[in-house]
Amino acid sequence: MTNTKQYAYVDTYGCQLNESDSEKLRGMLIEMGYEITYDEFEADVAIVNTCAIRQNAENRVLGNVGELVHIKVPRKKKIIVFCGCLAGIPETVEKIRESYEHVNLVFPPNEIHSLPEFLERAKTERKRVFIEDSKEYKIVEDIPKHRDSKIKAWLPIMYGCDNFCSYCIVPYVRGRERSRDKVAILTEAKGLVEGGYKDITLLGQNVNSWGLSNHRHSALTTEFSETIRHCGLRAAIPSTEDNNQGILHQVQNDVTFPNLLKDINAIPGEFLIRFMTSHPKDASKELFQAMAESEKVARHIHLPFQSGSDRILKLMNRGYTRAEYLDKIAYARELMPELVITSDVIIGYPGETEEDYNDTLELVEAAQFEAMFTFIYSKRPMTPAAKLDDTVSPEEKQKRFENLVTIQNEISEKKHEAYIGKTIRVLVDGEAKGELYPLKARTNGGRLVHLVGDPSIYGSFVDAKITHSNNWALFGEA
Ligand code: SAH
Ligand code: SF4
């Protein structure tokens, strides 16, 4: 008997929002009757969900898309799909058109809900399909999702970005900021808790401006079932109205992110609420107060500062000063002494002088982050900074990068040492290959713990005694 099953493979690059988009891609593929495979050679449809944030991310993706030419050989009818943020850059799409002929379908991130229709076209039209951004910036609810984990869930609360930081490509590829409806978010959160999820991360490029964006633009919300009715999907997708009947607790009237946190916190059950990312300019006292009042909100905030120099922050269009940033984290720690603060920094922004760099070092010393992601500035198409001369030499950037990483590693190491000997509550959220530490867990503040314990505790909150640490993780016994 021949195997008539059709297999789909989804490869994801980049941030949590892309991970969440890939869960939607898999969900739609399953609705269309595909089985999900993790082997690209087995796939009838292979999708690459790409990331555009830095040039090295782009190079890596394009290299791997090039390699996919090899999966075409055994079964010629394979469809190779290029989507995600790189599919929103006109020059990159041109490159795909000219040099990656094995790619059959290209569509930008804001059109993801039409995957069934696009795939149908790619199969029947006998020519390559290139979709452009409709610039409608719709919110499409009820897209089926195939979640990767049974413990941790991504919950997007907004899409796009209106901040236009001068170096960043996101506003150009993800479009205008729009917020999901509060009831839709609460319904999904409640469903996740009832489904046994223990760790829910609210996603957005700037979660602190959730709810505000729809006053600026009228976000158009549609149901997935309406957008693909003509594609003949199998399942009947419940309407938002049916889903909403489960929201019983009192919701806050003011549509602000701090109030959304309080509303989710009021859902009964043992679970953690995380969120990312917060833009410092919109991280208000109300946000920190709401965190402090809400026992289910994790004691962690990822608050990228990007530079410690006021001059560079202004050029980056970040909307805060170094002093304002430090004041905010001081206030947050006053309210929540156990708060874990992590951050992002960019070094080598065009025009960054030794003095600017020293300001960044000083901020890092003053802020004492638990962890920090250090990025070397990367010139991105369409951004205002791309017009500036890249003044810092690659050698100098590398030197500044290594120095900063060393300084942060020492801080992280010291911060982690303070956990040794303590017994803390962790969520066991992963299994590891090593025999010494067969489990992985996260503290409430999001720090990774390599854990000794029985595999049966996977998926539960347990108390763990921390026995040692290094600069990136803790080690302990359940
Ligand atoms: N919305 C988030 C950031 C998303 S991008 C926020 O504003 O915090 C994740 C990180 O990538 C950013 O915090 C920044 O540090 C880095 N980044 C963005 N564009 C970059 C570029 N052109 N070069 C180097 N790093 C960049
Ligand atoms: Fe990019 Fe700034 Fe928007 Fe973050 S807030 S996605 S860095 S433009």
Short mmCIF file of C-alpha atoms and ligand atoms in Angstrom, two decimals:
data_model
loop_
_atom_site.label_atom_id
_atom_site.label_comp_id
_atom_site.label_asym_id
_atom_site.label_seq_id
_atom_site.Cartn_x
_atom_site.Cartn_y
_atom_site.Cartn_z
CA MET A 1 0.00 0.00 0.00
CA THR A 2 1.37 3.44 -0.80
CA ASN A 3 1.52 6.09 1.88
CA THR A 4 -0.93 8.83 0.90
CA LYS A 5 -0.16 11.01 3.90
CA GLN A 6 1.16 14.47 3.19
CA TYR A 7 3.86 15.81 5.49
CA ALA A 8 4.70 19.39 6.42
CA TYR A 9 7.88 20.72 7.99
CA VAL A 10 8.23 24.15 9.64
CA ASP A 11 11.64 25.59 10.47
CA THR A 12 11.65 28.68 12.72
CA TYR A 13 14.26 31.40 13.17
CA GLY A 14 14.27 34.41 15.49
CA CYS A 15 12.12 35.61 18.33
CA GLN A 16 9.21 34.21 20.35
CA LEU A 17 6.74 35.97 18.06
CA ASN A 18 8.06 33.85 15.20
CA GLU A 19 7.80 30.72 17.37
CA SER A 20 4.19 31.67 17.99
CA ASP A 21 3.59 32.28 14.27
CA SER A 22 5.02 28.83 13.53
CA GLU A 23 2.50 27.31 15.95
CA LYS A 24 -0.18 28.92 13.79
CA LEU A 25 1.44 27.65 10.58
CA ARG A 26 1.48 24.11 12.01
CA GLY A 27 -2.09 24.48 13.26
CA MET A 28 -3.33 25.50 9.81
CA LEU A 29 -1.34 22.72 8.13
CA ILE A 30 -2.91 20.13 10.45
CA GLU A 31 -6.37 21.53 9.68
CA MET A 32 -5.52 21.09 6.01
CA GLY A 33 -4.78 17.43 6.63
CA TYR A 34 -0.97 17.47 6.79
CA GLU A 35 1.03 15.51 9.32
CA ILE A 36 3.82 17.49 10.96
CA THR A 37 7.31 16.12 10.38
CA TYR A 38 10.63 17.24 11.83
CA ASP A 39 12.54 15.78 8.89
CA GLU A 40 12.72 18.14 5.92
CA PHE A 41 13.47 15.26 3.52
CA GLU A 42 10.13 13.66 4.36
CA ALA A 43 8.21 16.90 3.82
CA ASP A 44 5.79 17.58 0.98
CA VAL A 45 5.61 21.17 2.18
CA ALA A 46 8.70 22.72 3.81
CA ILE A 47 8.24 26.16 5.37
CA VAL A 48 11.05 28.42 6.54
CA ASN A 49 9.78 31.10 8.93
CA THR A 50 12.58 33.65 8.80
CA CYS A 51 14.12 36.40 10.95
CA ALA A 52 15.40 39.76 9.67
CA ILE A 53 16.63 41.46 12.84
CA ARG A 54 20.36 41.36 12.05
CA GLN A 55 22.42 40.67 8.92
CA ASN A 56 23.98 37.51 10.40
CA ALA A 57 20.48 36.11 11.07
CA GLU A 58 19.64 36.81 7.42
CA ASN A 59 22.83 35.14 6.15
CA ARG A 60 22.17 32.04 8.22
CA VAL A 61 18.58 31.73 6.98
CA LEU A 62 19.53 32.23 3.34
CA GLY A 63 22.28 29.61 3.65
CA ASN A 64 19.80 27.09 5.00
CA VAL A 65 17.13 27.96 2.42
CA GLY A 66 19.77 27.38 -0.25
CA GLU A 67 20.43 23.92 1.20
CA LEU A 68 16.75 23.03 0.80
CA VAL A 69 17.40 22.62 -2.91
CA HIS A 70 18.59 19.13 -1.97
CA ILE A 71 15.23 18.05 -0.58
CA LYS A 72 13.68 18.71 -3.99
CA VAL A 73 15.52 15.84 -5.62
CA PRO A 74 13.71 12.73 -4.38
CA ARG A 75 10.15 14.07 -4.74
CA LYS A 76 9.81 16.81 -7.30
CA LYS A 77 6.37 17.98 -6.21
CA LYS A 78 7.62 19.41 -2.94
CA ILE A 79 6.61 22.95 -2.10
CA ILE A 80 9.19 25.16 -0.43
CA VAL A 81 7.84 28.22 1.37
CA PHE A 82 9.76 31.32 2.47
CA CYS A 83 7.87 33.47 4.99
CA GLY A 84 8.46 35.52 8.13
CA CYS A 85 10.22 38.88 8.43
CA LEU A 86 12.74 38.41 5.60
CA ALA A 87 9.81 37.97 3.22
CA GLY A 88 8.88 41.57 4.07
CA ILE A 89 12.13 43.03 2.68
CA PRO A 90 11.79 43.83 -1.06
CA GLU A 91 15.53 43.27 -1.82
CA THR A 92 15.54 39.89 -0.10
CA VAL A 93 12.40 38.82 -1.97
CA GLU A 94 14.16 39.82 -5.22
CA LYS A 95 17.14 37.67 -4.22
CA ILE A 96 14.81 34.72 -3.65
CA ARG A 97 13.12 35.33 -7.00
CA GLU A 98 16.40 35.41 -8.87
CA SER A 99 18.71 33.00 -7.09
CA TYR A 100 16.53 30.52 -5.15
CA GLU A 101 14.40 29.04 -7.86
CA HIS A 102 13.48 26.03 -5.76
CA VAL A 103 11.37 28.30 -3.51
CA ASN A 104 7.75 28.09 -4.70
CA LEU A 105 5.92 30.43 -2.34
CA VAL A 106 6.88 33.67 -0.55
CA PHE A 107 4.61 35.65 1.77
CA PRO A 108 5.27 38.37 4.41
CA PRO A 109 4.41 37.96 8.14
CA ASN A 110 1.17 39.94 8.08
CA GLU A 111 -0.41 37.59 5.54
CA ILE A 112 0.20 34.38 7.50
CA HIS A 113 -3.55 33.72 8.03
CA SER A 114 -3.96 33.11 4.28
CA LEU A 115 -1.52 30.18 4.19
CA PRO A 116 -4.20 27.68 3.05
CA GLU A 117 -5.13 29.88 0.10
CA PHE A 118 -1.49 30.56 -0.84
CA LEU A 119 -0.58 26.87 -0.70
CA GLU A 120 -3.51 26.02 -2.91
CA ARG A 121 -2.29 28.57 -5.44
CA ALA A 122 1.28 27.29 -5.27
CA LYS A 123 0.02 23.77 -5.97
CA THR A 124 -2.36 24.60 -8.80
CA GLU A 125 -0.93 27.63 -10.59
CA ARG A 126 2.20 25.86 -11.87
CA LYS A 127 4.23 29.01 -11.27
CA ARG A 128 6.00 30.48 -8.29
CA VAL A 129 3.73 32.56 -6.03
CA PHE A 130 5.01 35.84 -4.55
CA ILE A 131 2.62 37.60 -2.16
CA GLU A 132 3.08 41.25 -1.18
CA ASP A 133 2.10 42.82 2.12
CA SER A 134 -1.52 43.99 1.75
CA LYS A 135 -0.79 46.64 4.41
CA GLU A 136 -4.21 45.89 5.90
CA TYR A 137 -2.65 44.92 9.24
CA LYS A 138 -5.61 42.79 10.26
CA ILE A 139 -5.91 40.87 13.48
CA VAL A 140 -7.19 37.44 12.56
CA GLU A 141 -8.60 35.55 15.55
CA ASP A 142 -9.05 31.82 15.97
CA ILE A 143 -6.28 30.65 13.69
CA PRO A 144 -5.79 27.02 14.80
CA LYS A 145 -2.52 26.55 16.72
CA HIS A 146 -0.38 23.50 17.20
CA ARG A 147 1.53 24.34 20.39
CA ASP A 148 5.02 22.94 20.81
CA SER A 149 4.81 22.52 24.58
CA LYS A 150 2.16 21.30 27.00
CA ILE A 151 3.59 23.42 29.83
CA LYS A 152 4.70 26.73 28.36
CA ALA A 153 2.56 28.76 25.99
CA TRP A 154 3.05 31.86 23.88
CA LEU A 155 0.13 34.27 23.92
CA PRO A 156 0.46 37.16 21.46
CA ILE A 157 -1.39 40.25 22.71
CA MET A 158 -0.33 42.66 20.00
CA TYR A 159 1.33 42.75 16.61
CA GLY A 160 3.57 45.21 14.80
CA CYS A 161 5.50 48.16 16.20
CA ASP A 162 5.18 51.94 15.96
CA ASN A 163 8.31 52.88 17.84
CA PHE A 164 10.64 53.21 14.87
CA CYS A 165 13.90 52.86 16.77
CA SER A 166 16.35 54.14 14.17
CA TYR A 167 18.30 50.86 13.83
CA CYS A 168 15.36 48.45 13.80
CA ILE A 169 13.66 46.77 10.85
CA VAL A 170 10.65 45.44 12.78
CA PRO A 171 8.24 48.37 12.09
CA TYR A 172 8.89 47.96 8.34
CA VAL A 173 8.34 44.21 8.15
CA ARG A 174 5.69 43.73 10.86
CA GLY A 175 3.74 46.91 10.15
CA ARG A 176 1.59 49.10 12.36
CA GLU A 177 1.01 48.30 15.98
CA ARG A 178 -2.37 46.76 16.77
CA SER A 179 -3.67 45.17 19.95
CA ARG A 180 -5.76 42.07 20.29
CA ASP A 181 -9.12 42.43 21.94
CA LYS A 182 -9.07 41.99 25.73
CA VAL A 183 -11.80 39.34 25.75
CA ALA A 184 -10.00 37.31 23.07
CA ILE A 185 -6.80 37.39 25.16
CA LEU A 186 -8.56 36.47 28.41
CA THR A 187 -10.44 33.66 26.68
CA GLU A 188 -7.21 32.21 25.33
CA ALA A 189 -5.44 32.60 28.70
CA LYS A 190 -8.30 30.85 30.52
CA GLY A 191 -8.27 28.03 27.96
CA LEU A 192 -4.53 27.59 28.45
CA VAL A 193 -4.84 27.41 32.24
CA GLU A 194 -7.70 24.91 31.94
CA GLY A 195 -5.56 22.95 29.47
CA GLY A 196 -2.86 22.55 32.13
CA TYR A 197 -0.39 25.19 30.93
CA LYS A 198 1.75 26.50 33.78
CA ASP A 199 3.78 29.24 32.16
CA ILE A 200 2.10 31.77 29.86
CA THR A 201 4.16 34.42 28.08
CA LEU A 202 2.31 37.45 26.73
CA LEU A 203 4.01 38.54 23.53
CA GLY A 204 4.38 41.84 21.72
CA GLN A 205 7.17 44.13 20.51
CA ASN A 206 6.18 46.57 23.23
CA VAL A 207 3.60 45.00 25.52
CA ASN A 208 3.41 48.18 27.60
CA SER A 209 1.55 49.96 24.85
CA TRP A 210 -1.05 47.19 24.56
CA GLY A 211 -4.54 48.68 24.16
CA LEU A 212 -3.27 52.11 23.18
CA SER A 213 -2.48 51.29 19.57
CA ASN A 214 -6.08 50.73 18.52
CA HIS A 215 -6.83 54.36 19.35
CA ARG A 216 -4.23 55.37 16.80
CA HIS A 217 -5.28 53.00 14.00
CA SER A 218 -8.51 51.13 13.61
CA ALA A 219 -7.40 47.52 13.83
CA LEU A 220 -9.53 45.25 11.70
CA THR A 221 -10.35 42.02 13.49
CA THR A 222 -11.50 39.06 11.43
CA GLU A 223 -12.17 35.40 12.13
CA PHE A 224 -9.88 32.87 10.50
CA SER A 225 -12.86 30.85 9.31
CA GLU A 226 -14.03 33.83 7.23
CA THR A 227 -10.67 34.32 5.58
CA ILE A 228 -10.31 30.74 4.38
CA ARG A 229 -13.89 29.55 3.97
CA HIS A 230 -13.37 28.98 0.27
CA CYS A 231 -10.35 26.74 0.88
CA GLY A 232 -12.42 23.86 2.27
CA LEU A 233 -10.69 23.25 5.61
CA ARG A 234 -11.91 20.26 7.57
CA ALA A 235 -12.69 21.54 11.04
CA ALA A 236 -15.47 23.88 12.03
CA ILE A 237 -13.71 26.63 13.92
CA PRO A 238 -15.69 27.97 16.90
CA SER A 239 -16.57 31.63 16.75
CA THR A 240 -15.09 34.06 19.27
CA GLU A 241 -18.58 34.51 20.71
CA ASP A 242 -18.83 30.81 21.65
CA ASN A 243 -15.42 30.97 23.25
CA ASN A 244 -16.15 34.09 25.25
CA GLN A 245 -18.81 32.53 27.43
CA GLY A 246 -16.12 31.14 29.74
CA ILE A 247 -14.90 34.53 30.95
CA LEU A 248 -16.62 34.75 34.29
CA HIS A 249 -14.43 36.86 36.50
CA GLN A 250 -14.76 40.62 36.62
CA VAL A 251 -12.54 42.33 34.06
CA GLN A 252 -10.95 45.74 34.51
CA ASN A 253 -12.53 48.46 32.41
CA ASP A 254 -9.43 50.44 31.62
CA VAL A 255 -7.69 48.95 28.63
CA THR A 256 -4.08 49.17 29.79
CA PHE A 257 -1.37 46.55 30.05
CA PRO A 258 -1.14 46.76 33.89
CA ASN A 259 -4.90 46.08 34.05
CA LEU A 260 -4.57 43.20 31.60
CA LEU A 261 -1.97 41.65 33.92
CA LYS A 262 -4.39 41.97 36.86
CA ASP A 263 -7.20 40.37 34.81
CA ILE A 264 -5.08 37.39 33.82
CA ASN A 265 -3.84 37.12 37.39
CA ALA A 266 -7.49 36.72 38.49
CA ILE A 267 -7.94 33.52 36.46
CA PRO A 268 -8.05 30.68 39.02
CA GLY A 269 -5.22 28.12 38.97
CA GLU A 270 -1.50 27.71 39.65
CA PHE A 271 0.40 29.27 36.77
CA LEU A 272 2.93 31.98 35.94
CA ILE A 273 2.42 35.00 33.72
CA ARG A 274 5.42 36.31 31.82
CA PHE A 275 5.60 39.04 29.20
CA MET A 276 7.99 40.34 26.61
CA THR A 277 9.16 42.77 25.49
CA SER A 278 8.75 45.92 27.54
CA HIS A 279 9.94 49.21 26.12
CA PRO A 280 11.48 51.30 28.93
CA LYS A 281 9.78 54.52 27.76
CA ASP A 282 6.38 52.93 28.47
CA ALA A 283 7.31 50.92 31.57
CA SER A 284 5.26 52.91 34.05
CA LYS A 285 4.93 52.90 37.83
CA GLU A 286 1.48 51.37 37.26
CA LEU A 287 3.14 48.45 35.46
CA PHE A 288 5.49 47.73 38.37
CA GLN A 289 2.66 48.18 40.87
CA ALA A 290 0.47 45.75 38.93
CA MET A 291 3.34 43.24 38.88
CA ALA A 292 3.89 43.61 42.61
CA GLU A 293 0.16 43.15 43.33
CA SER A 294 -0.26 40.10 41.10
CA GLU A 295 1.17 36.98 42.68
CA LYS A 296 1.05 34.99 39.43
CA VAL A 297 3.09 37.53 37.48
CA ALA A 298 6.68 36.30 37.37
CA ARG A 299 9.25 38.44 39.13
CA HIS A 300 11.11 39.06 35.90
CA ILE A 301 11.24 41.90 33.44
CA HIS A 302 13.23 42.00 30.21
CA LEU A 303 13.83 45.71 29.72
CA PRO A 304 16.26 46.40 26.83
CA PHE A 305 18.22 49.63 27.41
CA GLN A 306 20.22 49.48 24.11
CA SER A 307 22.76 52.16 25.14
CA GLY A 308 23.95 53.95 28.27
CA SER A 309 24.72 57.16 26.38
CA ASP A 310 22.00 59.82 26.27
CA ARG A 311 23.41 61.05 22.97
CA ILE A 312 23.11 57.60 21.36
CA LEU A 313 19.71 56.93 22.95
CA LYS A 314 18.46 60.11 21.29
CA LEU A 315 19.92 59.09 17.92
CA MET A 316 18.29 55.68 18.37
CA ASN A 317 14.91 57.40 18.96
CA ARG A 318 14.38 55.44 22.17
CA GLY A 319 12.48 58.11 24.10
CA TYR A 320 14.19 57.86 27.50
CA THR A 321 17.45 58.90 29.12
CA ARG A 322 19.92 56.81 31.02
CA ALA A 323 18.83 58.43 34.32
CA GLU A 324 15.16 57.70 33.59
CA TYR A 325 16.02 54.08 32.84
CA LEU A 326 17.99 53.68 36.08
CA ASP A 327 15.22 55.39 38.09
CA LYS A 328 12.65 52.98 36.68
CA ILE A 329 14.58 49.87 37.61
CA ALA A 330 15.36 51.30 41.05
CA TYR A 331 11.62 51.85 41.63
CA ALA A 332 10.79 48.35 40.37
CA ARG A 333 13.35 46.78 42.73
CA GLU A 334 12.05 48.85 45.63
CA LEU A 335 8.58 47.36 45.06
CA MET A 336 9.88 43.85 44.29
CA PRO A 337 13.30 43.22 45.85
CA GLU A 338 13.41 39.74 44.30
CA LEU A 339 12.80 41.07 40.75
CA VAL A 340 15.11 39.66 38.07
CA ILE A 341 15.98 42.25 35.43
CA THR A 342 17.49 41.28 32.08
CA SER A 343 18.29 43.50 29.13
CA ASP A 344 19.57 44.00 25.58
CA VAL A 345 22.33 46.32 24.45
CA ILE A 346 23.64 47.31 21.02
CA ILE A 347 27.26 48.31 20.65
CA GLY A 348 28.87 50.06 17.69
CA TYR A 349 25.85 52.14 16.67
CA PRO A 350 27.01 54.62 13.95
CA GLY A 351 28.91 57.41 15.65
CA GLU A 352 29.36 55.60 18.98
CA THR A 353 32.48 57.11 20.58
CA GLU A 354 34.69 55.70 23.31
CA GLU A 355 32.88 58.05 25.70
CA ASP A 356 29.45 56.74 24.64
CA TYR A 357 30.70 53.21 25.10
CA ASN A 358 32.00 54.05 28.58
CA ASP A 359 28.53 55.36 29.43
CA THR A 360 27.15 51.95 28.45
CA LEU A 361 29.71 50.21 30.67
CA GLU A 362 28.73 52.46 33.55
CA LEU A 363 25.05 51.70 33.08
CA VAL A 364 25.75 47.98 33.06
CA GLU A 365 27.73 48.28 36.30
CA ALA A 366 24.99 50.39 37.88
CA ALA A 367 22.05 48.27 36.72
CA GLN A 368 23.46 44.87 37.77
CA PHE A 369 21.35 42.80 35.36
CA GLU A 370 21.00 39.06 35.96
CA ALA A 371 21.63 38.54 32.25
CA MET A 372 22.15 40.68 29.19
CA PHE A 373 22.12 40.02 25.44
CA THR A 374 24.89 41.98 23.74
CA PHE A 375 24.47 42.70 20.03
CA ILE A 376 26.87 44.28 17.59
CA TYR A 377 25.06 46.92 15.54
CA SER A 378 23.91 45.57 12.21
CA LYS A 379 22.87 47.83 9.34
CA ARG A 380 19.34 46.97 8.22
CA PRO A 381 17.59 48.01 5.02
CA MET A 382 14.79 50.60 5.19
CA THR A 383 15.92 51.91 8.61
CA PRO A 384 17.04 55.55 9.14
CA ALA A 385 20.34 54.39 10.69
CA ALA A 386 21.25 52.61 7.45
CA LYS A 387 21.88 56.03 5.89
CA LEU A 388 24.54 56.84 8.50
CA ASP A 389 28.20 56.01 8.10
CA ASP A 390 29.22 52.94 10.04
CA THR A 391 32.01 54.76 11.90
CA VAL A 392 33.18 52.09 14.35
CA SER A 393 35.65 49.61 12.81
CA PRO A 394 34.85 45.88 13.01
CA GLU A 395 37.93 45.35 15.25
CA GLU A 396 36.82 48.09 17.63
CA LYS A 397 33.26 46.69 17.73
CA GLN A 398 34.62 43.24 18.52
CA LYS A 399 36.83 44.65 21.30
CA ARG A 400 33.93 46.57 22.85
CA PHE A 401 31.69 43.52 22.52
CA GLU A 402 34.12 41.13 24.24
CA ASN A 403 34.87 43.57 27.04
CA LEU A 404 31.18 44.14 27.74
CA VAL A 405 30.41 40.41 27.68
CA THR A 406 33.22 39.77 30.19
CA ILE A 407 31.91 42.47 32.53
CA GLN A 408 28.33 41.15 32.33
CA ASN A 409 29.47 37.54 32.82
CA GLU A 410 31.11 38.53 36.09
CA ILE A 411 27.92 40.26 37.23
CA SER A 412 25.75 37.26 36.22
CA GLU A 413 28.12 34.89 37.97
CA LYS A 414 27.91 36.87 41.20
CA LYS A 415 24.12 37.16 40.98
CA HIS A 416 23.82 33.42 40.44
CA GLU A 417 26.16 32.58 43.33
CA ALA A 418 23.70 34.28 45.67
CA TYR A 419 21.20 31.46 44.97
CA ILE A 420 23.53 28.73 46.30
CA GLY A 421 22.18 27.05 49.43
CA LYS A 422 18.68 28.44 48.93
CA THR A 423 15.57 26.35 48.31
CA ILE A 424 13.37 27.93 45.65
CA ARG A 425 10.19 27.11 43.78
CA VAL A 426 10.84 26.19 40.14
CA LEU A 427 8.77 24.95 37.23
CA VAL A 428 10.22 21.79 35.71
CA ASP A 429 9.80 22.52 32.01
CA GLY A 430 12.31 20.39 30.16
CA GLU A 431 14.18 17.15 29.96
CA ALA A 432 17.90 17.04 29.29
CA LYS A 433 20.14 14.46 27.73
CA GLY A 434 22.81 14.56 30.46
CA GLU A 435 22.61 11.85 33.12
CA LEU A 436 23.86 14.12 35.85
CA TYR A 437 21.03 16.63 35.44
CA PRO A 438 18.15 14.90 33.66
CA LEU A 439 15.73 17.84 34.04
CA LYS A 440 15.58 21.53 33.25
CA ALA A 441 13.58 24.07 35.21
CA ARG A 442 13.03 27.82 35.45
CA THR A 443 12.89 29.94 38.56
CA ASN A 444 10.03 32.40 38.96
CA GLY A 445 12.51 35.05 37.75
CA GLY A 446 13.22 33.00 34.63
CA ARG A 447 16.71 31.71 35.49
CA LEU A 448 17.60 28.30 34.06
CA VAL A 449 18.14 25.49 36.58
CA HIS A 450 19.76 22.15 35.68
CA LEU A 451 18.02 19.77 38.00
CA VAL A 452 18.56 16.39 39.61
CA GLY A 453 15.16 14.73 40.11
CA ASP A 454 12.75 12.05 39.06
CA PRO A 455 11.42 12.52 35.50
CA SER A 456 7.86 12.20 36.88
CA ILE A 457 8.06 15.79 38.20
CA TYR A 458 8.28 17.14 34.62
CA GLY A 459 5.55 19.75 34.19
CA SER A 460 5.10 20.59 37.86
CA PHE A 461 6.20 23.25 40.31
CA VAL A 462 8.69 21.81 42.81
CA ASP A 463 11.05 23.12 45.48
CA ALA A 464 14.68 22.88 44.43
CA LYS A 465 17.79 23.28 46.49
CA ILE A 466 20.45 25.18 44.55
CA THR A 467 23.85 23.57 44.95
CA HIS A 468 26.04 25.47 42.50
CA SER A 469 25.98 27.93 39.62
CA ASN A 470 27.88 29.55 36.79
CA ASN A 471 27.35 32.74 34.78
CA TRP A 472 24.45 31.39 32.72
CA ALA A 473 22.64 28.85 34.90
CA LEU A 474 21.93 27.36 38.32
CA PHE A 475 22.29 23.72 39.31
CA GLY A 476 20.24 21.97 41.97
CA GLU A 477 18.25 19.07 43.36
CA ALA A 478 14.49 18.74 43.39
N1 SAH B 1 10.81 45.09 20.66
C1 SAH B 1 11.94 44.76 21.42
C2 SAH B 1 13.12 44.35 20.60
C3 SAH B 1 12.99 43.32 19.58
S1 SAH B 1 14.45 43.06 18.68
C4 SAH B 1 12.37 45.97 22.21
O1 SAH B 1 12.25 47.10 21.75
O2 SAH B 1 12.89 45.77 23.27
C5 SAH B 1 15.49 42.32 19.92
C6 SAH B 1 16.78 43.01 20.13
O3 SAH B 1 17.56 42.98 18.95
C7 SAH B 1 16.69 44.50 20.45
O4 SAH B 1 16.41 44.73 21.81
C8 SAH B 1 18.03 45.03 20.05
O5 SAH B 1 18.94 44.99 21.11
C9 SAH B 1 18.47 44.05 18.97
N2 SAH B 1 18.48 44.68 17.65
C10 SAH B 1 17.44 45.17 16.95
N3 SAH B 1 17.86 45.70 15.78
C11 SAH B 1 19.21 45.56 15.75
C12 SAH B 1 20.22 45.92 14.82
N4 SAH B 1 19.94 46.56 13.70
N5 SAH B 1 21.51 45.61 15.11
C13 SAH B 1 21.82 44.97 16.26
N6 SAH B 1 20.91 44.60 17.18
C14 SAH B 1 19.61 44.90 16.93
FE1 SF4 B 2 12.38 47.51 17.09
FE2 SF4 B 2 12.21 49.56 18.77
FE3 SF4 B 2 9.99 48.33 17.91
FE4 SF4 B 2 11.64 47.06 19.60
S1 SF4 B 2 10.48 48.94 20.01
S2 SF4 B 2 10.70 46.24 17.75
S3 SF4 B 2 13.63 47.79 18.93
S4 SF4 B 2 11.42 49.51 16.67
#
